[in-house]
PDB file of C-alpha atoms in Angstrom:
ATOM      1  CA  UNK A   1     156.619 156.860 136.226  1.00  0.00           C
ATOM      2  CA  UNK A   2     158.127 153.428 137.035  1.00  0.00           C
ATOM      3  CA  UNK A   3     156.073 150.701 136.221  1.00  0.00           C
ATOM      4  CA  UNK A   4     154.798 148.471 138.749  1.00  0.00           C
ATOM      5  CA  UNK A   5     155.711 144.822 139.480  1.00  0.00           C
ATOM      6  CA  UNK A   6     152.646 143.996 137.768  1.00  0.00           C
ATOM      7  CA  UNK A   7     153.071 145.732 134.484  1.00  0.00           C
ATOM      8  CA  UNK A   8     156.683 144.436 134.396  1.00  0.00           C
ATOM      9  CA  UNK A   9     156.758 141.860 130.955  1.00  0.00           C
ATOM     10  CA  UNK A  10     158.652 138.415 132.009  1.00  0.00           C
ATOM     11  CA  UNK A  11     162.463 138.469 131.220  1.00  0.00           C
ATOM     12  CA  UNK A  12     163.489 136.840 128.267  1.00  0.00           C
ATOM     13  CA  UNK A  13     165.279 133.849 129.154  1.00  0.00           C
ATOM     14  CA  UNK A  14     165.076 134.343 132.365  1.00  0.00           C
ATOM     15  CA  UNK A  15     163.406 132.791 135.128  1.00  0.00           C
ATOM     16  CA  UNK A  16     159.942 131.692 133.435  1.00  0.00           C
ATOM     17  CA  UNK A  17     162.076 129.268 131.736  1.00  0.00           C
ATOM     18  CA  UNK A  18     163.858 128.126 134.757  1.00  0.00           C
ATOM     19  CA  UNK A  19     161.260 127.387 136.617  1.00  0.00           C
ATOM     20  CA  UNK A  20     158.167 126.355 133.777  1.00  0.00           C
ATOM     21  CA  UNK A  21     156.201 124.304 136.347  1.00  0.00           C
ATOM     22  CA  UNK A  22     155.041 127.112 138.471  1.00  0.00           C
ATOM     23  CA  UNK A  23     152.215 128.110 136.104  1.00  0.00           C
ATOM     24  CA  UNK A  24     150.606 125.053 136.280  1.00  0.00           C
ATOM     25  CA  UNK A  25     151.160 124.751 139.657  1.00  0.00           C
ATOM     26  CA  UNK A  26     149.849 127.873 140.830  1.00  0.00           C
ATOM     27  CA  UNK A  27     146.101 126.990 139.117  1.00  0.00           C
ATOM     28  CA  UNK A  28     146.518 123.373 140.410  1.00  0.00           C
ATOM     29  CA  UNK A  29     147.037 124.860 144.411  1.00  0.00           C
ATOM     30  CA  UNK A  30     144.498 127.039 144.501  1.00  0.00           C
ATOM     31  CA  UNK A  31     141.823 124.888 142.503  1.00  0.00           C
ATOM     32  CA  UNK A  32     143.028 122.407 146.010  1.00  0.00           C
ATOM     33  CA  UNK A  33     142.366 125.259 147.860  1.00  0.00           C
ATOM     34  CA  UNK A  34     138.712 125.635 146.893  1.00  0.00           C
ATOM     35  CA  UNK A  35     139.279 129.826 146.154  1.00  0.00           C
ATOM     36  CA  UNK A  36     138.567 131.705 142.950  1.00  0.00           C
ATOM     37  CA  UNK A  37     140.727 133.968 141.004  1.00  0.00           C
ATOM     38  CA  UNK A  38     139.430 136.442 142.813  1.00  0.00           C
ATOM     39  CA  UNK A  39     139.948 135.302 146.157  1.00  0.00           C
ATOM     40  CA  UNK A  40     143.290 133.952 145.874  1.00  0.00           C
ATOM     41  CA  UNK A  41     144.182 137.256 144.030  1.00  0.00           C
ATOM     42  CA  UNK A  42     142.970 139.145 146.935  1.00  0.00           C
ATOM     43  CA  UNK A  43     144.436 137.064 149.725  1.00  0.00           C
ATOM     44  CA  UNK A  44     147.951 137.468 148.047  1.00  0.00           C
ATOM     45  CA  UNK A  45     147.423 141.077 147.201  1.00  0.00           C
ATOM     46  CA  UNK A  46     147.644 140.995 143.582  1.00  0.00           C
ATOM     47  CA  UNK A  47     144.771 141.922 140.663  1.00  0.00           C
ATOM     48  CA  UNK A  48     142.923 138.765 139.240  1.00  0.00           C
ATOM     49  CA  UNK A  49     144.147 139.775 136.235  1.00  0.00           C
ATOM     50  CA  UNK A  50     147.543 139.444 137.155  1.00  0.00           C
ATOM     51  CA  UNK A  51     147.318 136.244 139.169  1.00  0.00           C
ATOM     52  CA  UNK A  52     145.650 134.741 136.236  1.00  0.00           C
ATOM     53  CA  UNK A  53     148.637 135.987 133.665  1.00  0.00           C
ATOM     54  CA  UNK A  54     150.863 134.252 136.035  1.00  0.00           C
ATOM     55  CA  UNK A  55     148.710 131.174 136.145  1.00  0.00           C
ATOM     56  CA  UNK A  56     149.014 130.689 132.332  1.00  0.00           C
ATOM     57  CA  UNK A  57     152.699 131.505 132.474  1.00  0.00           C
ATOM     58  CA  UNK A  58     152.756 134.878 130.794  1.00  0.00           C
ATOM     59  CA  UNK A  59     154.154 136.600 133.650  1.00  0.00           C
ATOM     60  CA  UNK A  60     156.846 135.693 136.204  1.00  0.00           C
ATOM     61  CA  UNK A  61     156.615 135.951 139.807  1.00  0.00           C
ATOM     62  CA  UNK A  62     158.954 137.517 141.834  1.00  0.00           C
ATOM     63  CA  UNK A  63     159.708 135.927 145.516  1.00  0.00           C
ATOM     64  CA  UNK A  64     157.586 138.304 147.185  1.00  0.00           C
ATOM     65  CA  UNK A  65     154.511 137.009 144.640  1.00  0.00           C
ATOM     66  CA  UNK A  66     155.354 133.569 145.219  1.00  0.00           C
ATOM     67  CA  UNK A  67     156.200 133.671 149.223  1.00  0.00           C
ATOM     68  CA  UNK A  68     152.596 135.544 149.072  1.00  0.00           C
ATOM     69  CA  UNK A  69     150.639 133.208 147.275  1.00  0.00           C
ATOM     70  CA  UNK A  70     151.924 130.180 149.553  1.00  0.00           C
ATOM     71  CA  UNK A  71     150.856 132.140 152.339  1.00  0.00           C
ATOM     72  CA  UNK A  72     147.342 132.474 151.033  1.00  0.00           C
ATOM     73  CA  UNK A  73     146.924 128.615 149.593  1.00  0.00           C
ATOM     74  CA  UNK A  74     148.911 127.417 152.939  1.00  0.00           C
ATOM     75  CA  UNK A  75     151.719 125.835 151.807  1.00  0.00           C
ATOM     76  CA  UNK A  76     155.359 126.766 150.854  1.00  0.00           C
ATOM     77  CA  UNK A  77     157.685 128.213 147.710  1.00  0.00           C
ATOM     78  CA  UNK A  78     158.744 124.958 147.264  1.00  0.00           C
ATOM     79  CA  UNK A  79     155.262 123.529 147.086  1.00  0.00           C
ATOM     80  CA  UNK A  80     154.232 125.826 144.396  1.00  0.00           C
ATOM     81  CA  UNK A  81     157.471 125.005 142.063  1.00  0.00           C
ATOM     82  CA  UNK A  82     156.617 121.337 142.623  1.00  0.00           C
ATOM     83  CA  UNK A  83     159.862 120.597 144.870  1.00  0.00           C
ATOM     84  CA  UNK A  84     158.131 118.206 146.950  1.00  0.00           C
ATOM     85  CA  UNK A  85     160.563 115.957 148.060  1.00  0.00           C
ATOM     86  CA  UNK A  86     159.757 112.192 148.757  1.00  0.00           C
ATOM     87  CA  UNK A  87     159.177 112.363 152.468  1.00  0.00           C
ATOM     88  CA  UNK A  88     159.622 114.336 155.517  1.00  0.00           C
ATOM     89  CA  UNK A  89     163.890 113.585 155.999  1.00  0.00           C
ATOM     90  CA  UNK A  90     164.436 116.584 158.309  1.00  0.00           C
ATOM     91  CA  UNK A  91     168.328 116.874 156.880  1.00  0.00           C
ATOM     92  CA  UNK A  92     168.252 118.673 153.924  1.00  0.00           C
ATOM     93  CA  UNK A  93     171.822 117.933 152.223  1.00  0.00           C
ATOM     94  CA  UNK A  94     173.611 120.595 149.797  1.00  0.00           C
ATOM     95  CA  UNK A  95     173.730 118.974 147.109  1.00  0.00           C
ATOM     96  CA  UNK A  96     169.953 118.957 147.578  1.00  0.00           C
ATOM     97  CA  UNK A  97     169.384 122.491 147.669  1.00  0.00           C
ATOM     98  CA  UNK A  98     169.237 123.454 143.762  1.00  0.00           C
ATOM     99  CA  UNK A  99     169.785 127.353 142.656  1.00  0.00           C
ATOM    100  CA  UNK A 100     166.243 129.050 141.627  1.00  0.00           C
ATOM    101  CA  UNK A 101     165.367 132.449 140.037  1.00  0.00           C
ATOM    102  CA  UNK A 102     162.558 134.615 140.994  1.00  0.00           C
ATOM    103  CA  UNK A 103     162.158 138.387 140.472  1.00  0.00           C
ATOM    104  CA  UNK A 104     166.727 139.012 140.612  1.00  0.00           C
ATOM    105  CA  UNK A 105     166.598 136.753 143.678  1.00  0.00           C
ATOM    106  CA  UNK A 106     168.375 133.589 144.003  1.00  0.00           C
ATOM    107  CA  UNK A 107     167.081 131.079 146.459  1.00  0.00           C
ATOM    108  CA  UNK A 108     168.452 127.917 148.054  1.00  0.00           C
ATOM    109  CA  UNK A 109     165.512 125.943 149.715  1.00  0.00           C
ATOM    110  CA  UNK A 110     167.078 124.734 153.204  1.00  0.00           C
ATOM    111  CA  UNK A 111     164.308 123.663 155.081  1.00  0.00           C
ATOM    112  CA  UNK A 112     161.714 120.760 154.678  1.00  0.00           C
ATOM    113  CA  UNK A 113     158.279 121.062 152.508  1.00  0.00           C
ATOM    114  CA  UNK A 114     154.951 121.108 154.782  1.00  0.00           C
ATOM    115  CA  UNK A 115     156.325 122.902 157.705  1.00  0.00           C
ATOM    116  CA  UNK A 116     154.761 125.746 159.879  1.00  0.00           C
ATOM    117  CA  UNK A 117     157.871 128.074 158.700  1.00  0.00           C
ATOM    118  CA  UNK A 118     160.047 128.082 155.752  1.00  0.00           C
ATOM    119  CA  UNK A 119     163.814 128.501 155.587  1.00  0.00           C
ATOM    120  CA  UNK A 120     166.063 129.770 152.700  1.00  0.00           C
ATOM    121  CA  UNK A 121     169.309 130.820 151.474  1.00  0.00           C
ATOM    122  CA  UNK A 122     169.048 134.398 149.887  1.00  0.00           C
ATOM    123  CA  UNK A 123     170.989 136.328 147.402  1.00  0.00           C
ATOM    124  CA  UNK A 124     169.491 139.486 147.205  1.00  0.00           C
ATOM    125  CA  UNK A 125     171.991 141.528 144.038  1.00  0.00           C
ATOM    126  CA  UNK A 126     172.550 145.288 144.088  1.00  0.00           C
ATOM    127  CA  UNK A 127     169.696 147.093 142.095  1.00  0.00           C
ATOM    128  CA  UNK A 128     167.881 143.689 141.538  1.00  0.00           C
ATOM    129  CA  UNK A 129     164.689 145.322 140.708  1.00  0.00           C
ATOM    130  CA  UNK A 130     163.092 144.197 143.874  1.00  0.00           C
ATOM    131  CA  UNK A 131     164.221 146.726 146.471  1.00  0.00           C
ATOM    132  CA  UNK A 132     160.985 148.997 146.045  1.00  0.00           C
ATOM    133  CA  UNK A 133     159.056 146.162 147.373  1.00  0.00           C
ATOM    134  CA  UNK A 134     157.490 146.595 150.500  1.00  0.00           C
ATOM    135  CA  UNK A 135     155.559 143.557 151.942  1.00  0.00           C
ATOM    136  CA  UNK A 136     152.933 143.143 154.700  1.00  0.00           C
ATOM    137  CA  UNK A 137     151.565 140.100 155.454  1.00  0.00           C
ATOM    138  CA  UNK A 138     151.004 137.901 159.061  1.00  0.00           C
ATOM    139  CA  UNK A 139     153.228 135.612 160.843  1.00  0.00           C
ATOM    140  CA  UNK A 140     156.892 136.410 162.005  1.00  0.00           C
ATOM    141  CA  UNK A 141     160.628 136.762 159.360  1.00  0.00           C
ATOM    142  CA  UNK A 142     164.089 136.401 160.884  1.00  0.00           C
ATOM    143  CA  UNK A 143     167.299 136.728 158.991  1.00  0.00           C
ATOM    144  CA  UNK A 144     171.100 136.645 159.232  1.00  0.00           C
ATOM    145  CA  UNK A 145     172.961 138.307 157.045  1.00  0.00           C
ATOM    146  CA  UNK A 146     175.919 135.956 155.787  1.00  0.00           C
ATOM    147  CA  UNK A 147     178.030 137.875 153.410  1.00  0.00           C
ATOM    148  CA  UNK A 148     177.811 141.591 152.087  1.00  0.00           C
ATOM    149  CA  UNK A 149     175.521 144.163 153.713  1.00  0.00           C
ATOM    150  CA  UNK A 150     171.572 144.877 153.655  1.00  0.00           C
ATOM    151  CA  UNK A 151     169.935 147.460 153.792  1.00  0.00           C
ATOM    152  CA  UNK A 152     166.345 146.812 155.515  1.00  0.00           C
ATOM    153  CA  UNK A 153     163.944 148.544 155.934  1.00  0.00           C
ATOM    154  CA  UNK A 154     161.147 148.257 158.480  1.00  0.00           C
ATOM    155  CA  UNK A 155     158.077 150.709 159.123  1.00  0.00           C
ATOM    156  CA  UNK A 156     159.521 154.530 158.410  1.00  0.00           C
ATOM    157  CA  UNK A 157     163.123 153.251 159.598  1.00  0.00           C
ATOM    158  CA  UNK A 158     165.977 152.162 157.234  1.00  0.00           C
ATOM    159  CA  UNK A 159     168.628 149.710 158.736  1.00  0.00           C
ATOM    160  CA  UNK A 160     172.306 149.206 157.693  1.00  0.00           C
ATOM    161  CA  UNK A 161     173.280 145.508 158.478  1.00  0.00           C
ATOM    162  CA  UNK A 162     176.624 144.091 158.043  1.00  0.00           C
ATOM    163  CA  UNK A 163     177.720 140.456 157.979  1.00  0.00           C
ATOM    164  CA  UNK A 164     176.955 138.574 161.123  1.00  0.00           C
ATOM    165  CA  UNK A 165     174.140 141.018 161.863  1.00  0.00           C
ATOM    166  CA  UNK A 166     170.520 139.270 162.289  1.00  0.00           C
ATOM    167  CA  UNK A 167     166.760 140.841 162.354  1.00  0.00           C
ATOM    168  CA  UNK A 168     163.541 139.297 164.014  1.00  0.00           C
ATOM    169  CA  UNK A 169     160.127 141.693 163.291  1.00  0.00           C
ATOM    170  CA  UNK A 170     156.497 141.191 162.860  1.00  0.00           C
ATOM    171  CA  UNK A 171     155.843 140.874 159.417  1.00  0.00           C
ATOM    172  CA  UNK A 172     152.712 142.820 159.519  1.00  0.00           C
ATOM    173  CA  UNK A 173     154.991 145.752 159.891  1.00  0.00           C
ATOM    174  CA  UNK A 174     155.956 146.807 155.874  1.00  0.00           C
ATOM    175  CA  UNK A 175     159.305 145.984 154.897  1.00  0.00           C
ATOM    176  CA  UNK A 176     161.803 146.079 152.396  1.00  0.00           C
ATOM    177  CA  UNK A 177     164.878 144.367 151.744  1.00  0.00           C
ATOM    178  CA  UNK A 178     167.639 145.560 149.645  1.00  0.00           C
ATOM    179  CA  UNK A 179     171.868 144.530 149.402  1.00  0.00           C
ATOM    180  CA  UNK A 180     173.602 148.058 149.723  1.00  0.00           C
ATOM    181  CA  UNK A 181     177.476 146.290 148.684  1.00  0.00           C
ATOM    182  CA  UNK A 182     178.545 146.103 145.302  1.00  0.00           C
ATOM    183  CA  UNK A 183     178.391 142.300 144.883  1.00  0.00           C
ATOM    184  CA  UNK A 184     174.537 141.997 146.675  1.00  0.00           C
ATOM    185  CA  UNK A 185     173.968 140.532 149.997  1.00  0.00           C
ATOM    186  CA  UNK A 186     173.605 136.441 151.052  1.00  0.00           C
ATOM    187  CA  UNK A 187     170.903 136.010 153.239  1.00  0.00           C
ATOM    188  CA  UNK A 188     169.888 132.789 156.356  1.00  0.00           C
ATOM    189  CA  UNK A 189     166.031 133.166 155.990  1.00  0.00           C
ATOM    190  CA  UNK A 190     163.257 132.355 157.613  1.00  0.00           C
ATOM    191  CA  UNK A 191     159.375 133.468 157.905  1.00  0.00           C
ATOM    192  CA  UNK A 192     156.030 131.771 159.246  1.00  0.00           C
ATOM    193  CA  UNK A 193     153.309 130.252 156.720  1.00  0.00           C
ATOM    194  CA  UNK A 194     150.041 131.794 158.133  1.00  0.00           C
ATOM    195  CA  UNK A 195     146.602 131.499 155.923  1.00  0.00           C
ATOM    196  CA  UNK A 196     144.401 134.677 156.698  1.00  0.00           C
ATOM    197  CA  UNK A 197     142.219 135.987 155.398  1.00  0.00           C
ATOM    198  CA  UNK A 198     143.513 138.970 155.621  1.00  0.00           C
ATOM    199  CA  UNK A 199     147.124 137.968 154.278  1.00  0.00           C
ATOM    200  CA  UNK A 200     148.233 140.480 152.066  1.00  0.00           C
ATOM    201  CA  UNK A 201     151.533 141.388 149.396  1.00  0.00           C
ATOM    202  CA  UNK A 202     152.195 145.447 149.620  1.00  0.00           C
ATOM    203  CA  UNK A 203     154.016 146.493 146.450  1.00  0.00           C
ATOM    204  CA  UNK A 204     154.926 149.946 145.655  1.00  0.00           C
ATOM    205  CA  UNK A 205     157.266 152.771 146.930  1.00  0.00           C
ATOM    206  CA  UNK A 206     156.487 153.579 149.968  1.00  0.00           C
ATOM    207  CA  UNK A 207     155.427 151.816 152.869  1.00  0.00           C
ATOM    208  CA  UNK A 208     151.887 153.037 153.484  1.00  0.00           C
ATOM    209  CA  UNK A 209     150.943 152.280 149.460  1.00  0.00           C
ATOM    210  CA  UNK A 210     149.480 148.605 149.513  1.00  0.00           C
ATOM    211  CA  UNK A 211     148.587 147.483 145.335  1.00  0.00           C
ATOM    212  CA  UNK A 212     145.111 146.061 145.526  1.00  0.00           C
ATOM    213  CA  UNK A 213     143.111 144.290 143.070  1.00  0.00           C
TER     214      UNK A 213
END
């Protein structure tokens, strides 16, 4: 049986040591937020146990875990890896937008910190270890596929997306997203930051298996 995301150990040399600020950061947000290990666990959909192995940095976070547990505390990705930029400059420059590793994903932040939506630049690579991940959570996710093809699924249907194809859905509806070319897919993408209470990661194989605490 494969494990799951949870009982995955952290890469060696990989991205906990690119990004070594997010444990800390992850206590420090939800302390802010005024919610437990519990609570925060179950708001993002992950065990306490496992939130609290990420908060003291012996486990990584994928994307999913992280885009989750913004959701929940009500801010952004970039928020929780302490890219807060200076002010609010609504041009975010190139040069700017610094290569991070979470889960086999490669992100690119491209929009500003402390917004109602968050925009990145995706590369999703072939077999990355994330395409079993199925996610359910509020708010709305759009995305344009820039170079390769995806494969993306959404409820019990399975799409084929080439380059210059785009997809708007609810994101309460569980869906996966996987490159299906050789050299991965590259990825315009954006999704809503909604707090619920009922905001929610789905992990697993399927799309009607959700990974509670």
């Amino acid at each position: 049986m494969r494990p799951s995301p949870e009982q995955r150990p952290a890469p060696v040399g990989g991205p906990a040591e690119e990004i070594p600020v997010v444990a800390p950061q992850l206590r420090s947000l939800r302390r802010r937020s005024g919610l437990t290990l519990e609570a925060a666990a179950a708001l993002a959909g992950l065990s306490p146990a496992h939130l609290s192995r990420l908060e003291t940095g012996r486990r990584t976070p994928s994307l999913p875990m992280l885009l989750a547990l913004a959701r929940a505390y009500g801010t952004t990705v970039s928020d929780l890896l302490g890219e807060v930029p200076e002010g609010r400059d609504p041009i975010v420059r190139a040069d700017r937008m610094e290569a991070q590793e979470a889960g086999g994903w490669t992100y690119w932040r491209a929009g500003g910190s402390g917004r109602a939506m968050q925009a990145l630049r995706l590369h999703v690579p072939l077999g990355g270890g994330q395409e079993e991940l199925v996610r359910v959570h509020p708010g709305e996710e759009w995305l344009y596929v820039t170079g390769g093809r995806l494969r993306l699924t959404l409820g019990e249907s399975t799409h084929l997306l080439e380059t210059g194809d785009a997809a708007h859905f609810d994101s309460l509806t569980p869906h996966r997203i996987a490159a299906a070319s050789p050299g991965g897919v590259d990825l315009l993408f954006m999704h809503t930051l909604m707090q619920s209470g009922v905001s929610e990661l789905c992990l697993g194989a399927a799309p009607t298996r959700r990974e509670m605490p």
